[in-house]
mmCIF file of C-alpha atoms in Angstrom:
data_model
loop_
_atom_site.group_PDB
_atom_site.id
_atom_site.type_symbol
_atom_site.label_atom_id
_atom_site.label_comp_id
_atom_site.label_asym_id
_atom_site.label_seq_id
_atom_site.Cartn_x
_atom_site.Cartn_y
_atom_site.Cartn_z
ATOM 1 C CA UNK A 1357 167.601 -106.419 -203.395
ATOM 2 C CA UNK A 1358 165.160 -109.119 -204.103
ATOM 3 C CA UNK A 1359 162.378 -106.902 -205.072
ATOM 4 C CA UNK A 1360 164.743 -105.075 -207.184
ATOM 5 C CA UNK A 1361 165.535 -108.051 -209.121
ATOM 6 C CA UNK A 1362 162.052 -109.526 -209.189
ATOM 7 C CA UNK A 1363 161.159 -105.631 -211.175
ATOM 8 C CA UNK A 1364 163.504 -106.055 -213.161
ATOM 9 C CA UNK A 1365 162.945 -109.718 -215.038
ATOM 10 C CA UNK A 1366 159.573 -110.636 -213.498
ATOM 11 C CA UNK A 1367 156.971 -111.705 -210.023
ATOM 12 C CA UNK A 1368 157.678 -115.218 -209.587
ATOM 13 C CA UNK A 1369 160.801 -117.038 -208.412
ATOM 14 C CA UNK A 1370 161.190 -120.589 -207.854
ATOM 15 C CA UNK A 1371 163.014 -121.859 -205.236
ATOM 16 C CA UNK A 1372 164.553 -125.810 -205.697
ATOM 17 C CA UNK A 1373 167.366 -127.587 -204.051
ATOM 18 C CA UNK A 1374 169.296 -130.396 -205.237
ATOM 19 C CA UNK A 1375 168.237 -132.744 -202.164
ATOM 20 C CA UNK A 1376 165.914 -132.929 -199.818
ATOM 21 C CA UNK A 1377 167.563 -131.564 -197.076
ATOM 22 C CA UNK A 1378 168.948 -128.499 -198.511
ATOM 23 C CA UNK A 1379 166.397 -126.320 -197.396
ATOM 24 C CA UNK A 1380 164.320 -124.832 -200.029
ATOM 25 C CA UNK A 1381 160.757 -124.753 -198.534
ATOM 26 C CA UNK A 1382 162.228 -123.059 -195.584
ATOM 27 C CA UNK A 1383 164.019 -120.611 -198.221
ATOM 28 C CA UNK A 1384 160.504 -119.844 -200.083
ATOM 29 C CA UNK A 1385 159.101 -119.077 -196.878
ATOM 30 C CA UNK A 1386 161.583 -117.066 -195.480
ATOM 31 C CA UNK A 1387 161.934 -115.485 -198.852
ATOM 32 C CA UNK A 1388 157.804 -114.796 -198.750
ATOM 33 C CA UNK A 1389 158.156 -113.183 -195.427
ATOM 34 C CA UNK A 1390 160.623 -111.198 -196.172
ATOM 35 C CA UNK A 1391 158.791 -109.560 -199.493
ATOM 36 C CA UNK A 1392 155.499 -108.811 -197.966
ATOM 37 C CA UNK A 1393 157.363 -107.067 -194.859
ATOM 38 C CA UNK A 1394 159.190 -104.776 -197.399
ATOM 39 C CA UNK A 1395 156.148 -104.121 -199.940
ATOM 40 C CA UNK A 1396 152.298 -103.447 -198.812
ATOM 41 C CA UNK A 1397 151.739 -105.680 -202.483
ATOM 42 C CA UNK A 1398 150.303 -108.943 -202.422
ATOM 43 C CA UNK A 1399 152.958 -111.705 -201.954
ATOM 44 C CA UNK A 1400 151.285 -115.796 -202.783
ATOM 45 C CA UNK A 1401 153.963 -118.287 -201.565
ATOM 46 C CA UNK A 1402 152.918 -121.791 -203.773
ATOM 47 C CA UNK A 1403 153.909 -125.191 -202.237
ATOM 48 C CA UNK A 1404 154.796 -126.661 -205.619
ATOM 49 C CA UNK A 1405 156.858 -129.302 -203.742
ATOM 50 C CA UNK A 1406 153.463 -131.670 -204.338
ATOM 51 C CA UNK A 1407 156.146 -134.764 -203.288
ATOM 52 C CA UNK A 1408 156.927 -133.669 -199.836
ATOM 53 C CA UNK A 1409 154.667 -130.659 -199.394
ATOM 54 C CA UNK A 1410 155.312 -128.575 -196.252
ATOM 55 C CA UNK A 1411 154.826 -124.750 -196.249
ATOM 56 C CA UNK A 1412 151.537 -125.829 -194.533
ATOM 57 C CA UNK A 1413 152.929 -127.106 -191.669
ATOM 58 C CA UNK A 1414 155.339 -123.841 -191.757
ATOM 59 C CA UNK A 1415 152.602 -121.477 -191.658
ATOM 60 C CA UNK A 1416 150.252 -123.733 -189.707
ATOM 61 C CA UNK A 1417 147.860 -123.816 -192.155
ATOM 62 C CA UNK A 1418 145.551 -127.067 -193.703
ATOM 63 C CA UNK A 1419 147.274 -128.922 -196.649
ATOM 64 C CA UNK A 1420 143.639 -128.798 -198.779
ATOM 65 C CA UNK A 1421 142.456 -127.578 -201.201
ATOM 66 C CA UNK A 1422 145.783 -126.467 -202.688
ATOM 67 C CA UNK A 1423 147.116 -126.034 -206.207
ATOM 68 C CA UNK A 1424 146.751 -129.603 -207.216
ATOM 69 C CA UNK A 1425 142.957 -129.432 -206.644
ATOM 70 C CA UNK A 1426 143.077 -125.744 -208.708
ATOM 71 C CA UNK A 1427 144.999 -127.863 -211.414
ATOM 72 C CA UNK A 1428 142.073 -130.558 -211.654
ATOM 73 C CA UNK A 1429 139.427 -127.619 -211.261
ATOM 74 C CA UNK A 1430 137.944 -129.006 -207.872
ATOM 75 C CA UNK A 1431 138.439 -125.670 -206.081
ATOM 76 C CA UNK A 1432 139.155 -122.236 -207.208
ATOM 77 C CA UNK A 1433 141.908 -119.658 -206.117
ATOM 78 C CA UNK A 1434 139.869 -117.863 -203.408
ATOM 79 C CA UNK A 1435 139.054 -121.265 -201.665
ATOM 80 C CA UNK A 1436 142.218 -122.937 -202.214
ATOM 81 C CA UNK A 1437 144.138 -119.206 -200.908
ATOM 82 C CA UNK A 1438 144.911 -118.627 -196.840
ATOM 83 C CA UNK A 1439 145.840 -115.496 -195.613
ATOM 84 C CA UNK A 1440 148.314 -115.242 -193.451
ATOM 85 C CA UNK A 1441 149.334 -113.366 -190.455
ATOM 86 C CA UNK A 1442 150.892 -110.662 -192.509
ATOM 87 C CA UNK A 1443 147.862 -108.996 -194.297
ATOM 88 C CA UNK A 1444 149.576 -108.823 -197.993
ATOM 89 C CA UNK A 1445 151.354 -112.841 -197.218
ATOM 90 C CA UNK A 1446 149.125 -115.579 -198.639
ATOM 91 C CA UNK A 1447 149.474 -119.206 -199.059
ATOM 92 C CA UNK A 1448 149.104 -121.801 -201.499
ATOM 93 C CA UNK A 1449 148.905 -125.191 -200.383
ATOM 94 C CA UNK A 1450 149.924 -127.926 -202.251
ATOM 95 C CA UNK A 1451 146.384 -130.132 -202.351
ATOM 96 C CA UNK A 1452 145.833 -133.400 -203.787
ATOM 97 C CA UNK A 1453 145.760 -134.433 -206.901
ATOM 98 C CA UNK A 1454 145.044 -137.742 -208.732
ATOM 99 C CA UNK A 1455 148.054 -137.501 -210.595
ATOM 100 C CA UNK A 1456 151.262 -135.475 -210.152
ATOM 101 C CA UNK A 1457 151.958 -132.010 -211.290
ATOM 102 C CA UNK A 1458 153.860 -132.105 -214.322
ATOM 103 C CA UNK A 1459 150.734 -133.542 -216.544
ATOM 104 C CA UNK A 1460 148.393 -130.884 -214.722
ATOM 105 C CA UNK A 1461 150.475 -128.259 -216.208
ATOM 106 C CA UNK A 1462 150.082 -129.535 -219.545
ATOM 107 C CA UNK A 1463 146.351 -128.567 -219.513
ATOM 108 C CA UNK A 1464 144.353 -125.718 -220.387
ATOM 109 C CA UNK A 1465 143.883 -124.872 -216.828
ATOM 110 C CA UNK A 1466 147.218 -123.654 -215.656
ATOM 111 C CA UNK A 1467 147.316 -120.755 -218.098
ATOM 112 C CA UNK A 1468 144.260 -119.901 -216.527
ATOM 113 C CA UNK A 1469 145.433 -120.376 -213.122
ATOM 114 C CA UNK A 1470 148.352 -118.971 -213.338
ATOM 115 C CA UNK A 1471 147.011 -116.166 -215.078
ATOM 116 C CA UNK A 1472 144.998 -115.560 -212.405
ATOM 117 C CA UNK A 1473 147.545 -115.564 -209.646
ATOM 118 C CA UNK A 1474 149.897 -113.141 -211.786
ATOM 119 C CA UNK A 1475 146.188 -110.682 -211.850
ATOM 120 C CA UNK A 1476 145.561 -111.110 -208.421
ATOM 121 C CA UNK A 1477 149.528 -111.065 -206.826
ATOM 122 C CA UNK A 1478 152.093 -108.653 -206.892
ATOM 123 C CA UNK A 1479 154.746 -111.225 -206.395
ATOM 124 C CA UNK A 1480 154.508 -115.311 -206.047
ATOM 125 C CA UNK A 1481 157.174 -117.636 -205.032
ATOM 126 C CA UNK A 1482 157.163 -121.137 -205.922
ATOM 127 C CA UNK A 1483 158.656 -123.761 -203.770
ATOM 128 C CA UNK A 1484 159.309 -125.741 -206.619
ATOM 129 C CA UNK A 1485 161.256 -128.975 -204.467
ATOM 130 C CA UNK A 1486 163.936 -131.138 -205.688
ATOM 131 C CA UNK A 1487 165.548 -129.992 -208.935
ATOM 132 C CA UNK A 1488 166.131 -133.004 -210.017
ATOM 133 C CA UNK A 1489 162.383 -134.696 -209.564
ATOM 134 C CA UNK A 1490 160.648 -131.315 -210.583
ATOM 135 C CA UNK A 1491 162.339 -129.867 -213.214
ATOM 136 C CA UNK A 1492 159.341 -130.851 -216.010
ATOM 137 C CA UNK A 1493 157.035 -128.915 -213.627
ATOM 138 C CA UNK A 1494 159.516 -125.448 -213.502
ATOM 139 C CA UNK A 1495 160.217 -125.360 -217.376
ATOM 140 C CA UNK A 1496 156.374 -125.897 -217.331
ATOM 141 C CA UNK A 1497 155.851 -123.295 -215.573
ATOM 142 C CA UNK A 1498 158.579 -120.858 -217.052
ATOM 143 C CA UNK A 1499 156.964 -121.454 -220.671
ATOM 144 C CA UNK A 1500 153.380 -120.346 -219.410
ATOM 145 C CA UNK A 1501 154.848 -117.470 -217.669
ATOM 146 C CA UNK A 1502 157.609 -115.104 -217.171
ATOM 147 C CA UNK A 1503 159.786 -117.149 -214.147
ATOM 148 C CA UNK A 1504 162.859 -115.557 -212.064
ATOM 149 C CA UNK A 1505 164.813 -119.030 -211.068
ATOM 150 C CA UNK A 1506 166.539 -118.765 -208.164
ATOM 151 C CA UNK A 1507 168.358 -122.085 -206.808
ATOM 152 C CA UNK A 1508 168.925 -122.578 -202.715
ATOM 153 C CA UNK A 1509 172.174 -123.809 -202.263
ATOM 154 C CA UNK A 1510 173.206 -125.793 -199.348
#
């Protein structure tokens, strides 16, 4: 049903929680998984969760480079992308960054960015963290592109 709905009103969903323990990164990664084992298209899961970033450690891949360094233009997508054990499931860290997030996606550079992930990727999901400390970065993120929301709830 999920790739009905993501045809339907976009490619990207972002997945938040209203605490930390809720389980939202383990929901965009499950959700990930599930979406490149029922399409051959690209899936990119983004750790956008820059304050507690773990869909590295979930997929047991390295933290850097990651979005944050795309976002200061200190790595592009190909070197900042891992693939994944599933050849159409990719990963994108979180990074590091010298600030947080939300100013990053005031720049020039995530249009670009982001434009390039929607070129490149069938579908991305966004771990997007807690609601409640992130929500400048989603409605950041929903003005620069078209965004599915979709909200774990405990």
């Amino acid at each position: 049903r999920l790739k009905v709905i993501l045809a339907e009103v976009g490619r990207m969903v972002a997945v938040t929680g209203i605490d930390r323990s809720d389980g939202s990164t383990p929901l965009a990664a499950q959700l990930a998984v599930a979406l490149a084992a029922t399409d051959e298209s690209p899936v990119l899961v983004i750790d956008g969760n820059v304050q507690e970033p773990r869909l590295h450690d979930i997929f047991g891949a390295p933290q850097q480079p990651g979005i944050l360094d795309l976002m200061e233009e200190r790595s592009d997508l190909a070197a900042a992308t891992r693939s994944l054990d599933m050849n159409n499931l990719f990963l994108l860290p979180a990074g590091h960054a010298s600030v947080s997030l939300a100013p990053l996606l005031s720049r020039p550079t995530a249009s670009r960015v982001f434009a390039e992930i929607r070129r490149i990727y069938r579908y991305v999901i966004l771990d997007a963290g807690v609601i409640l400390v992130l929500m400048k970065v989603v409605y950041r993120i929903q003005m620069k592109t078209k965004l599915f929301y979709a909200e774990s709830i405990a």
